[in-house]
Short mmCIF file of C-alpha atoms in Angstrom, two decimals:
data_model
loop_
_atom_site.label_atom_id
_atom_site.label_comp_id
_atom_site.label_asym_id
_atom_site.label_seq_id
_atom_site.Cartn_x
_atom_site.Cartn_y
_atom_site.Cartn_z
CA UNK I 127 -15.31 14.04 1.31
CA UNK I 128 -12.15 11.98 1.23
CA UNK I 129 -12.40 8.29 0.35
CA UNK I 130 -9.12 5.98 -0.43
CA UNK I 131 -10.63 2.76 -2.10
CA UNK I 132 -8.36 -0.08 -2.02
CA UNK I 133 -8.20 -3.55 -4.37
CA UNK I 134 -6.40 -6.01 -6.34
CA UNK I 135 -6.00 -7.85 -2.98
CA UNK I 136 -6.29 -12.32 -3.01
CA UNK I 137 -4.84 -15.61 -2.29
CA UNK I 138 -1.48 -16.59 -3.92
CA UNK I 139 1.20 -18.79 -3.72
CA UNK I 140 4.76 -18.07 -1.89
CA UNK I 141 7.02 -16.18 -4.69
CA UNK I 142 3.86 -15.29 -6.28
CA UNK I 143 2.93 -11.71 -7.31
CA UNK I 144 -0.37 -8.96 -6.82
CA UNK I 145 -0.75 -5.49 -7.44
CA UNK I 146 -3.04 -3.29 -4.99
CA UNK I 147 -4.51 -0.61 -6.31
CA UNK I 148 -5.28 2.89 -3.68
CA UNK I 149 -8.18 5.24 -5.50
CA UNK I 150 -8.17 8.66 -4.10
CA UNK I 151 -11.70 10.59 -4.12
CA UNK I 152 -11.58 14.29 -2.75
CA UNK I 153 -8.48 14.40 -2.42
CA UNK I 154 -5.26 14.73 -4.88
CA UNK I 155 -3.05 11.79 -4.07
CA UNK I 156 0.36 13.72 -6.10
CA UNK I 157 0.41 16.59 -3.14
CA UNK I 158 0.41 14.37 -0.69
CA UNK I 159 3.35 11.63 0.88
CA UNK I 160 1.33 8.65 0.77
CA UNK I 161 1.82 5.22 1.99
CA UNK I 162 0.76 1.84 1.98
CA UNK I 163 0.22 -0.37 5.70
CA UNK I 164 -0.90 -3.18 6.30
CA UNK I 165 -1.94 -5.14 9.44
CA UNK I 166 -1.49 -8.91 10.23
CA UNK I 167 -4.19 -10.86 12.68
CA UNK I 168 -2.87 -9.66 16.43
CA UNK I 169 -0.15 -7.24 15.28
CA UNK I 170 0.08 -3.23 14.82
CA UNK I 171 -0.64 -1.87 11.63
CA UNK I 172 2.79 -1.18 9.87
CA UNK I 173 4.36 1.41 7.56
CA UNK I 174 5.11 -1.12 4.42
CA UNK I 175 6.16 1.49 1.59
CA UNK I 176 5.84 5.40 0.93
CA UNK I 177 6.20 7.69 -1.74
CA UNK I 178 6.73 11.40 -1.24
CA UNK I 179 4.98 14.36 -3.79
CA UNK I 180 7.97 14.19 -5.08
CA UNK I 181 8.41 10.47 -6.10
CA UNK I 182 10.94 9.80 -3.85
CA UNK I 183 10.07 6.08 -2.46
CA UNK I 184 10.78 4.52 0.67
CA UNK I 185 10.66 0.74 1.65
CA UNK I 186 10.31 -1.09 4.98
CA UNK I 187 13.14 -3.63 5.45
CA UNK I 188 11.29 -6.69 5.30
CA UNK I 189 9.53 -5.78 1.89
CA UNK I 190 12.86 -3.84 0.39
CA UNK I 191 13.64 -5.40 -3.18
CA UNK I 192 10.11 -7.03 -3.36
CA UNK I 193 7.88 -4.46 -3.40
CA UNK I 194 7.67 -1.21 -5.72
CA UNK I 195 5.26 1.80 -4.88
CA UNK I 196 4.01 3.85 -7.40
CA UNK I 197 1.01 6.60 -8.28
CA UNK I 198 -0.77 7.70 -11.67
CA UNK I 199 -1.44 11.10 -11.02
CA UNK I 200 -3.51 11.08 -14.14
CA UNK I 201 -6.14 8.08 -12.52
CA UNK I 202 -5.36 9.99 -9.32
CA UNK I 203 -4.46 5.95 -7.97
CA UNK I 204 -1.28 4.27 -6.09
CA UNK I 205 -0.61 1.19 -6.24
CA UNK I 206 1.87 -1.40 -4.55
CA UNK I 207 3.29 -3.88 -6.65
CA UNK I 208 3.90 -7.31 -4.53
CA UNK I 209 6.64 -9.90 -6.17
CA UNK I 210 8.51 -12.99 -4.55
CA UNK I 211 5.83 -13.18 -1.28
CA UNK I 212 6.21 -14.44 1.51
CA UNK I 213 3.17 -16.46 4.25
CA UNK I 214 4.77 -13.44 6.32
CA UNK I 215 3.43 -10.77 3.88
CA UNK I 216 -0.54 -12.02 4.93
CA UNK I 217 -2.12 -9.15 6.16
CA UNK I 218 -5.07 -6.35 5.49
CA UNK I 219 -3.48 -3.61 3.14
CA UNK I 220 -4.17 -0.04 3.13
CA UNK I 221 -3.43 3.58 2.09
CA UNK I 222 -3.64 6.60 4.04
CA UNK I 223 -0.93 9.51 4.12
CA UNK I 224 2.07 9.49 5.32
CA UNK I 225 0.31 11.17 8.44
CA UNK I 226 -2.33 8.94 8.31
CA UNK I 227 -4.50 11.88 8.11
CA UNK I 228 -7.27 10.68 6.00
CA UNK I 229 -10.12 8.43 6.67
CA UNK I 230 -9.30 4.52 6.89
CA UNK I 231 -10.62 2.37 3.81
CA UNK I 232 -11.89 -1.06 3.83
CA UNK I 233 -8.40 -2.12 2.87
CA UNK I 234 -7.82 -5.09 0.64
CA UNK I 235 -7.01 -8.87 2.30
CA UNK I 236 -3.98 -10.06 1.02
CA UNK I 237 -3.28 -14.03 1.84
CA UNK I 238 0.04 -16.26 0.87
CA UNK I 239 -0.08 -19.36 1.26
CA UNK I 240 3.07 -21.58 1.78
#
């Protein structure tokens, strides 16, 4: 049974920093293209970052130069590491494939405040 446990979500101040964590059960996050979404209060859930099985990364415009995707294939975890945010970058977080394939976490709440 897949499960993709997210964390590491809070409150922080503009130009602050977080790191989210994505832990992968039943499945093996390395032969996958994963990604990270999120999804701010009355929008779409949006493609923020991905990273191929191959490493090769890919960044949404508004997050490009901020944020930094990365997996541990040994902890079998992603994370997303968050610098210089903006009250823009409030949303709900989650991972899922590239496909969005797997089941949906919980996600983690990230809030900046201004």
């Amino acid at each position: 049974q897949v499960q993709l446990v997210e964390s590491g979500g809070g409150l922080v101040q503009a130009w602050g920093s977080l790191t989210l964590s994505c832990r992968a059960s039943g499945m093996i996050l390395r032969i996958h293209d994963m990604a990270w979404y999120r999804q701010a209060p009355g929008n779409q859930r949006e493609l923020v970052a991905g990273i191929t099985y191959k490493g090769i990364t890919n960044y949404s415009d508004s997050v490009k130069g901020r944020f930094t995707i990365s997996r541990d294939n040994a902890k079998n975890t992603m994370y997303l590491q968050m610098s210089s945010l903006k009250p823009e970058d409030t949303a709900v977080y989650s991972c899922n494939t590239a496909r969005q394939s797997s089941p949906w976490g919980q996600g983690t709440q990230v809030t900046v405040s201004s």
